[in-house]
Short mmCIF file of C-alpha atoms in Angstrom, two decimals:
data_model
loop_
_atom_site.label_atom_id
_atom_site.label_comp_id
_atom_site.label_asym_id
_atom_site.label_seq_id
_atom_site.Cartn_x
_atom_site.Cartn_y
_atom_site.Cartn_z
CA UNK B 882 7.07 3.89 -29.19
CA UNK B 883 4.37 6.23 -27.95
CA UNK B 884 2.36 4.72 -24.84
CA UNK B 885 -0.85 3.69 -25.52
CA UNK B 886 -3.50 6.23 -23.57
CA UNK B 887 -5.88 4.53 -21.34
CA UNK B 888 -9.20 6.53 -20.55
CA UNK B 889 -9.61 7.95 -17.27
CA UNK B 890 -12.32 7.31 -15.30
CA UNK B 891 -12.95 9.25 -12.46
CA UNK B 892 -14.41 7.42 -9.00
CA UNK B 893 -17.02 8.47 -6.95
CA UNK B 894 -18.53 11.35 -8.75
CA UNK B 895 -15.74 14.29 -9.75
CA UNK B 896 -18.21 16.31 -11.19
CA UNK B 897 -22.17 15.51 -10.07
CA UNK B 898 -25.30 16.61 -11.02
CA UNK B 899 -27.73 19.26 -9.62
CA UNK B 900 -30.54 16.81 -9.57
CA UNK B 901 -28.78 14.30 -7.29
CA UNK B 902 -29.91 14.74 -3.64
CA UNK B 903 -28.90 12.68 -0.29
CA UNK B 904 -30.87 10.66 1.53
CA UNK B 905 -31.84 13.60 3.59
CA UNK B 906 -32.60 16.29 1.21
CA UNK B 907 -34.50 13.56 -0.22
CA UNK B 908 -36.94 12.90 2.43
CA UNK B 909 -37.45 16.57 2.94
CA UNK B 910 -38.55 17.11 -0.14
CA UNK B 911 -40.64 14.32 -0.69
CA UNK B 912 -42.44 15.30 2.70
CA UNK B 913 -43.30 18.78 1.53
CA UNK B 914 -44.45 17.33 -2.04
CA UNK B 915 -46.92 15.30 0.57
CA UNK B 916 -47.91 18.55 2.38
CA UNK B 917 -48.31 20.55 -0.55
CA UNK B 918 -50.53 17.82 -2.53
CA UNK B 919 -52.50 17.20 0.50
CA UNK B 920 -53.50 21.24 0.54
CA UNK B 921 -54.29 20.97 -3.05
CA UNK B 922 -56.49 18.35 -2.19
CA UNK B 923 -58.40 20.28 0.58
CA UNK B 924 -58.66 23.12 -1.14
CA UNK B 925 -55.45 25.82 0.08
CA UNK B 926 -53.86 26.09 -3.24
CA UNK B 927 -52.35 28.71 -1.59
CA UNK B 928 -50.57 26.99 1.09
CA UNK B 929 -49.96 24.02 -1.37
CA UNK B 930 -48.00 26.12 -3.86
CA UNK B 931 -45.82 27.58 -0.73
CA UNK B 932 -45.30 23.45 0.23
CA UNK B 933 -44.28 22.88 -3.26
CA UNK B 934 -41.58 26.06 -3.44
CA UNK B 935 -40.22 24.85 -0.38
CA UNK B 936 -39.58 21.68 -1.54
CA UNK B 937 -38.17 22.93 -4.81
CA UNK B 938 -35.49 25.47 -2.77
CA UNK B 939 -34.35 22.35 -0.47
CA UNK B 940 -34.28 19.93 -3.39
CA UNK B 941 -31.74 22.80 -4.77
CA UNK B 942 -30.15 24.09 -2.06
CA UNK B 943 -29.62 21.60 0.63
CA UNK B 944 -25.93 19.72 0.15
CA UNK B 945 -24.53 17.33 2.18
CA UNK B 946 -20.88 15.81 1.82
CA UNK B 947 -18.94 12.50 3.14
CA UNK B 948 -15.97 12.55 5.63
CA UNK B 949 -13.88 11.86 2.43
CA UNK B 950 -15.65 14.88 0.00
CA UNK B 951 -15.02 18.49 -0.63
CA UNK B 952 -17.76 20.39 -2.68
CA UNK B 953 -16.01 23.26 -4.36
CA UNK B 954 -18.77 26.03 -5.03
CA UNK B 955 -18.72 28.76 -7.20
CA UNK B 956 -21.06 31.97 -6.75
CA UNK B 957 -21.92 33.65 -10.44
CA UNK B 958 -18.62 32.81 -11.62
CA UNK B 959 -16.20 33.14 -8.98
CA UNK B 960 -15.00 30.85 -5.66
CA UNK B 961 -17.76 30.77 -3.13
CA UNK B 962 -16.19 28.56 -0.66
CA UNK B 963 -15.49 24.69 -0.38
CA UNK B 964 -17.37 22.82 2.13
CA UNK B 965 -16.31 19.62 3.74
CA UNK B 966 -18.41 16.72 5.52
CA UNK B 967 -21.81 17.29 6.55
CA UNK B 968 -25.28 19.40 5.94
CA UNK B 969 -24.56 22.83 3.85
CA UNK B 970 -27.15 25.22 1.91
CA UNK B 971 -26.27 27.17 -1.23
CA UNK B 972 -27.94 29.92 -2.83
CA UNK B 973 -30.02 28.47 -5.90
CA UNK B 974 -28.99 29.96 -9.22
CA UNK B 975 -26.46 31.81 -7.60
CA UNK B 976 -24.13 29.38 -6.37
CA UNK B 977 -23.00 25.54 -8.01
CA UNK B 978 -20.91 22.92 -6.87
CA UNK B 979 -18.82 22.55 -9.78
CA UNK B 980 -16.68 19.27 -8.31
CA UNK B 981 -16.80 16.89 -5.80
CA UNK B 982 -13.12 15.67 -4.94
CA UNK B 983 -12.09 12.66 -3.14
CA UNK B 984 -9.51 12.90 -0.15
CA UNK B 985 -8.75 9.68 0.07
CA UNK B 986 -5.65 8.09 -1.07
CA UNK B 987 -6.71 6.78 -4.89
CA UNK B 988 -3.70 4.33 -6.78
CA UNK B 989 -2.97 4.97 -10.71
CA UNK B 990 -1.03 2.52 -12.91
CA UNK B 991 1.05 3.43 -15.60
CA UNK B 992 3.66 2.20 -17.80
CA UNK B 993 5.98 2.54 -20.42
CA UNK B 994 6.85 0.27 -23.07
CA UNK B 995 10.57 -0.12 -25.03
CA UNK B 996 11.79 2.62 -23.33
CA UNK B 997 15.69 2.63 -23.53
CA UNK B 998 17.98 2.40 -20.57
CA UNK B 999 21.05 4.50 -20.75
CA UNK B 1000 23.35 1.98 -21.63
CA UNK B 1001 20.40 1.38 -24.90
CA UNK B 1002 18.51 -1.88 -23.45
CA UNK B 1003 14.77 -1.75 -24.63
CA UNK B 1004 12.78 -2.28 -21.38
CA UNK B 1005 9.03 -2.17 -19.85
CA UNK B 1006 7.97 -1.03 -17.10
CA UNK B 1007 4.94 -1.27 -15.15
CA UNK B 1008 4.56 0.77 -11.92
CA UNK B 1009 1.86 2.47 -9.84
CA UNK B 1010 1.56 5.20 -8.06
CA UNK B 1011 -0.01 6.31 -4.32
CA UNK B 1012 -1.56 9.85 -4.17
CA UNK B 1013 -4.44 12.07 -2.83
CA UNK B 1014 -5.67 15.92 -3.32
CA UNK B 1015 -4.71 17.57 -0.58
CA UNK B 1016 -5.89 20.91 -1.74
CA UNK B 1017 -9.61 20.67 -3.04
CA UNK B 1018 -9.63 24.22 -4.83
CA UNK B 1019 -6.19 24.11 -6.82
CA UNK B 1020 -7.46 20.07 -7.97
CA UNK B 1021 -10.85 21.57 -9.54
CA UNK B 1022 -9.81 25.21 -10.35
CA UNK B 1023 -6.00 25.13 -11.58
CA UNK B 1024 -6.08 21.84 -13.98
CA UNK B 1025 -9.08 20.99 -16.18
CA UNK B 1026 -9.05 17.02 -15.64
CA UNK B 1027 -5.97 16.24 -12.81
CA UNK B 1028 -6.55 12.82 -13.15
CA UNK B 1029 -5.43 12.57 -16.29
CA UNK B 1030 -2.73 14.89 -16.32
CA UNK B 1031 -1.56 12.60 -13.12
CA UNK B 1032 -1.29 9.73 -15.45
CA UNK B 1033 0.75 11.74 -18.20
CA UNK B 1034 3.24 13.42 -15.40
CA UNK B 1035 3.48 9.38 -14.19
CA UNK B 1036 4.48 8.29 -17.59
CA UNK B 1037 6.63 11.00 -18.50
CA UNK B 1038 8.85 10.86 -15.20
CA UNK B 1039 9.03 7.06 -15.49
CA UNK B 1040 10.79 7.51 -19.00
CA UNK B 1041 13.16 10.09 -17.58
CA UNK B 1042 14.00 8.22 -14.85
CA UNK B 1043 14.81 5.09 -17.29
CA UNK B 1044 16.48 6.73 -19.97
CA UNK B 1045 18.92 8.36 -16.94
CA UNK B 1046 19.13 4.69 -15.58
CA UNK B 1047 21.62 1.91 -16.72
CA UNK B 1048 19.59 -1.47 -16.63
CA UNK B 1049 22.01 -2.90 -13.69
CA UNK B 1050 20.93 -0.42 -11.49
CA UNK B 1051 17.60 0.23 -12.89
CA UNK B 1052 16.62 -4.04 -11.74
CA UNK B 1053 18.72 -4.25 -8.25
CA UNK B 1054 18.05 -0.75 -6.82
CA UNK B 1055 14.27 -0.80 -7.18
CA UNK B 1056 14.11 1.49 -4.31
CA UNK B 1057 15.66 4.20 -5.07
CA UNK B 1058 14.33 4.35 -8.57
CA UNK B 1059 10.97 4.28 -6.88
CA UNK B 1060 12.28 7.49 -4.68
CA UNK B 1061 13.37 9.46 -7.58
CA UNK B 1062 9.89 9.02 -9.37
CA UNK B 1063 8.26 10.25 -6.10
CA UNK B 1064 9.90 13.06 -5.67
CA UNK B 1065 9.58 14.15 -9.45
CA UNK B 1066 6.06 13.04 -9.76
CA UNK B 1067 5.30 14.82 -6.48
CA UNK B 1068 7.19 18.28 -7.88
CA UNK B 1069 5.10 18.36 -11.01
CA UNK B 1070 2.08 17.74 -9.39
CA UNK B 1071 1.91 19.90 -6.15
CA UNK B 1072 0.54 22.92 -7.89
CA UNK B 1073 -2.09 21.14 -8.43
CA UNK B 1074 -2.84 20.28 -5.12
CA UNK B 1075 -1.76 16.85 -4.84
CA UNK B 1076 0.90 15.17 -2.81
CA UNK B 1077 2.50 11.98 -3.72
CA UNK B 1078 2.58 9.14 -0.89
CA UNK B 1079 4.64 6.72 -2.60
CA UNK B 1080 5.68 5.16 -5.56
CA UNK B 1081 6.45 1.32 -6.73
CA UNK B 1082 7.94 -0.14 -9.66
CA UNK B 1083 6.54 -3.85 -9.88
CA UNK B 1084 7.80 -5.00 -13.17
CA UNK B 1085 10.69 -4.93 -15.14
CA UNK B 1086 10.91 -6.86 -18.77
CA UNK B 1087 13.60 -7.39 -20.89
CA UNK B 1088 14.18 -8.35 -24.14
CA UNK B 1089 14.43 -12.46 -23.99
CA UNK B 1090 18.04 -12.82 -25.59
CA UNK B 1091 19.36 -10.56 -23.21
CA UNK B 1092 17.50 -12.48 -20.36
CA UNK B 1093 19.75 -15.52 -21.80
CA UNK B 1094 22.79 -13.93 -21.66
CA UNK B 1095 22.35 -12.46 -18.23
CA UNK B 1096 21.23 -16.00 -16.89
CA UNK B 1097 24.64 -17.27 -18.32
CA UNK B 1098 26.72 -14.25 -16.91
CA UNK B 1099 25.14 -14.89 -13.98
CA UNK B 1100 25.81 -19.10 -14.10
CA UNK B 1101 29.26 -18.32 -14.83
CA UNK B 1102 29.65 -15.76 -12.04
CA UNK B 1103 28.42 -18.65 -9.47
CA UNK B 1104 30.56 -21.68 -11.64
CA UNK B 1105 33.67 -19.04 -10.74
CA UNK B 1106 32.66 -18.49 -7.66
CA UNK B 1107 31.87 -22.02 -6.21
CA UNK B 1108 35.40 -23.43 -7.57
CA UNK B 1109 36.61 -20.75 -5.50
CA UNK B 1110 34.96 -21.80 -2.57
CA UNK B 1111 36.13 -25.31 -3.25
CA UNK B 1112 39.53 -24.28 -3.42
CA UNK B 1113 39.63 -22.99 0.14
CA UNK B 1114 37.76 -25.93 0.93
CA UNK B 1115 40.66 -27.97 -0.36
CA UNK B 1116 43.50 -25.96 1.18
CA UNK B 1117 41.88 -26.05 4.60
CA UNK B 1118 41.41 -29.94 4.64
CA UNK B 1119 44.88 -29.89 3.18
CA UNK B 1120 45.94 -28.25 6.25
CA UNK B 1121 44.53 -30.74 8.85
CA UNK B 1122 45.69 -33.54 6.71
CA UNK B 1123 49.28 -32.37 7.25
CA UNK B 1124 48.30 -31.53 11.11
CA UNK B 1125 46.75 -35.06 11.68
CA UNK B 1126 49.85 -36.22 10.24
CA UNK B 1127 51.89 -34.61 12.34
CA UNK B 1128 49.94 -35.76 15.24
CA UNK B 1129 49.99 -39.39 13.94
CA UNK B 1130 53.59 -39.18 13.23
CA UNK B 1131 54.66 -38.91 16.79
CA UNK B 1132 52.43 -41.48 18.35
CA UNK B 1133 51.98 -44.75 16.41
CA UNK B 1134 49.19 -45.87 19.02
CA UNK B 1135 46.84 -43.02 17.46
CA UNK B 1136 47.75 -44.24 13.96
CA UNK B 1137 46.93 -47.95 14.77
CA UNK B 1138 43.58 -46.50 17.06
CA UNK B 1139 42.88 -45.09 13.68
CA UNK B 1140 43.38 -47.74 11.11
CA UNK B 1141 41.07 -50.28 13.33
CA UNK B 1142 38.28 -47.83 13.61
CA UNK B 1143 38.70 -47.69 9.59
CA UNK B 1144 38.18 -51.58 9.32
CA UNK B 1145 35.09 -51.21 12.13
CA UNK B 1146 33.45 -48.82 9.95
CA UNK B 1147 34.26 -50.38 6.71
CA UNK B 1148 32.74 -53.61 8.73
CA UNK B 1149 29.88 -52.27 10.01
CA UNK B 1150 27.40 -53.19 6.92
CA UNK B 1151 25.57 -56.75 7.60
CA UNK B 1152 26.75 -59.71 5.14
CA UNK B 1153 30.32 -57.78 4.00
CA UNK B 1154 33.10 -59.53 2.96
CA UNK B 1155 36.03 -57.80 3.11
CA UNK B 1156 39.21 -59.24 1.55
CA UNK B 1157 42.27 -57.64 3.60
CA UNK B 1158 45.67 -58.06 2.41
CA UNK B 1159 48.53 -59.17 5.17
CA UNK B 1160 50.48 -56.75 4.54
CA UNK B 1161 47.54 -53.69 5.46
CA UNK B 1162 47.43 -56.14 8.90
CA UNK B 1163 51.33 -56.05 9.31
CA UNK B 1164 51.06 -51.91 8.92
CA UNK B 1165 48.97 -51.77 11.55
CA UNK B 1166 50.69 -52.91 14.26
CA UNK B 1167 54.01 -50.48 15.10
CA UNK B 1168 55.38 -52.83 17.28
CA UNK B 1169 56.11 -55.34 15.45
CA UNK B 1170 57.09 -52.60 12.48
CA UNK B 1171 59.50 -51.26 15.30
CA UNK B 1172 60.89 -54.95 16.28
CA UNK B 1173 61.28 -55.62 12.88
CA UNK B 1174 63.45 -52.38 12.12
CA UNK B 1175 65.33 -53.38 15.01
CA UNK B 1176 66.70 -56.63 14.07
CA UNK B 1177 67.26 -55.28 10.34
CA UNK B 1178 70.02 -53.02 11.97
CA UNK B 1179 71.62 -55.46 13.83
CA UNK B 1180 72.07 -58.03 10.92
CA UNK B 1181 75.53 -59.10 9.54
CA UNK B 1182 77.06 -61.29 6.91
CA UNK B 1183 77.64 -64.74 7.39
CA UNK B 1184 81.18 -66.15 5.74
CA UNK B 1185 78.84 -67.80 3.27
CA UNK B 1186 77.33 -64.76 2.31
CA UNK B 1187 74.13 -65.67 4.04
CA UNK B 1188 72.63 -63.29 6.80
CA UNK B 1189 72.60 -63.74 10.51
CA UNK B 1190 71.63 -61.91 13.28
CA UNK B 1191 74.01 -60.20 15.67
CA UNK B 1192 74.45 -62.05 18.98
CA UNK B 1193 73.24 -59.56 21.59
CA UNK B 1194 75.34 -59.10 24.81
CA UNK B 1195 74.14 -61.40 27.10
CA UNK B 1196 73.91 -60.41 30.55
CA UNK B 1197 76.85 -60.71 33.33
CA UNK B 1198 76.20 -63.85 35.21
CA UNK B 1199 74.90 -62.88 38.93
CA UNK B 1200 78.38 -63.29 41.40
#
């Protein structure tokens, strides 16, 4: 698909007329128009017609240019000179200021529509471009309208640089796609006497089903990637499970410290009712878990077949 091509439009006068005069050359002239009309009127034609040639030569001859401007003159043909900021006089008829350029830094957008990656993805891109004329007499002498070849080189380089791209790499390294079209913008234009400051990609469209699939690639990829997050998670509370364990496992007082600050915060909510069985109580104590393993090991058979406790050895009588 061939870009559309947007007019040009130069700013602040590429090419002026003759009859356009500064404030200055203005005022001179309109004060010798004065003189020579007040001779006329008392009677030295003479010296009113000399007045009025005066005014004519420094209503044509008398230039002056902005900080920003360079006037490129030509005398019969051929390059006079260019002349930068301030008051200047060229000869009439012999000499014309064929261009006024602009220093300043000026910004042109461009574009290119369904312009294939390399890996074939349709895409559009909008970017602009930074640049100024650096060199006023190659700008207005080597290229009829740079302007507009600025916008061509622009959209030429930006297709290049896509169709040498693959899409990944064309929408995550913005900046060095925007250094490669600087430096090949820049090449084709320096003949012409114009250096490139910078350039910026600041859109990229794609196609909308392939916006879909790359949003679910990309849900996947963080679906994948938090289960594996929650994995470690779960291996690394395994780990101080089996450490608090441990720890619990060789002293029963931290166990029991434990198990009554689980009923205090289980408690701790106003009008609760909890319902706690006896045997949750009986767990918590380890004394009386350890008394009762005690006398378990030291019970024997009755000749009925009932159970009875062991007698204990009582202690020797004192002499």
């Amino acid at each position: 698909m061939i870009d559309a091509v947007r007019p040009v439009r130069p700013t602040n006068s590429e090419f002026i007329k003759v009859s356009k005069m500064n404030p200055i050359t203005a005022f001179l002239v309109f004060a010798f128009l004065v003189a020579a009309v007040g001779s006329g009127y008392f009677g030295h034609f003479y010296l009113g017609a000399a007045f009025f040639v005066v005014a004519v030569l420094i209503g044509t001859s008398l230039k002056m240019a902005n900080v920003w401007q360079k006037f490129v003159i030509l005398r019969m043909g051929k390059l006079q000179s260019v002349k930068g900021a301030g008051l200047f006089a060229i000869i009439p008829l012999l000499d014309a200021v064929v261009a006024v350029i602009d220093g300043r830094i000026q910004t042109t957008g461009f574009n290119a529509e369904q312009a294939l990656t390399k890996d074939t993805v349709p895409v559009n891109v909008d970017a602009i471009i930074f640049w100024h004329v650096n060199d006023a007499e190659k700008a207005a002498l080597a290229i009829t309208n740079y302007r507009e070849a600025i916008d061509r080189v622009a959209q030429t380089s930006l297709r290049e640089m896509i169709g040498s791209s693959m899409l990944a790499s064309l929408l995550s390294d913005r900046k060095d796609a925007d250094e490669q079209l600087k430096i090949e913008i820049g090449r084709k234009t320096a003949p012409w006497g114009i250096s490139v400051s910078s350039v910026e990609i600041r859109d990229v469209a794609i196609p909308v089903a392939l916006q879909d699939a790359m949003s679910r690639q990309a849900q996947a990829e963080r679906e994948k990637q938090a289960r594996v997050i929650l994995g470690s998670a779960e291996a690394a509370i395994a780990g101080q499970f089996v450490e608090a364990a441990n720890t619990y496992a060789g002293h029963p007082e931290a166990l029991q410290l434990r198990a009554m600050n689980i009923i205090y915060e289980t408690t701790k909510e106003r009008g609760a009712t909890i319902l706690m069985p006896s045997s949750m109580v009986d767990s918590m104590n380890p004394y009386g878990n350890t008394l009762a393993l005690a006398l378990a090991g030291n019970e024997v058979l009755k000749p009925n077949g009932a159970l009875k406790v062991a007698e204990l050895p009582r202690p020797a009588a004192a002499a």
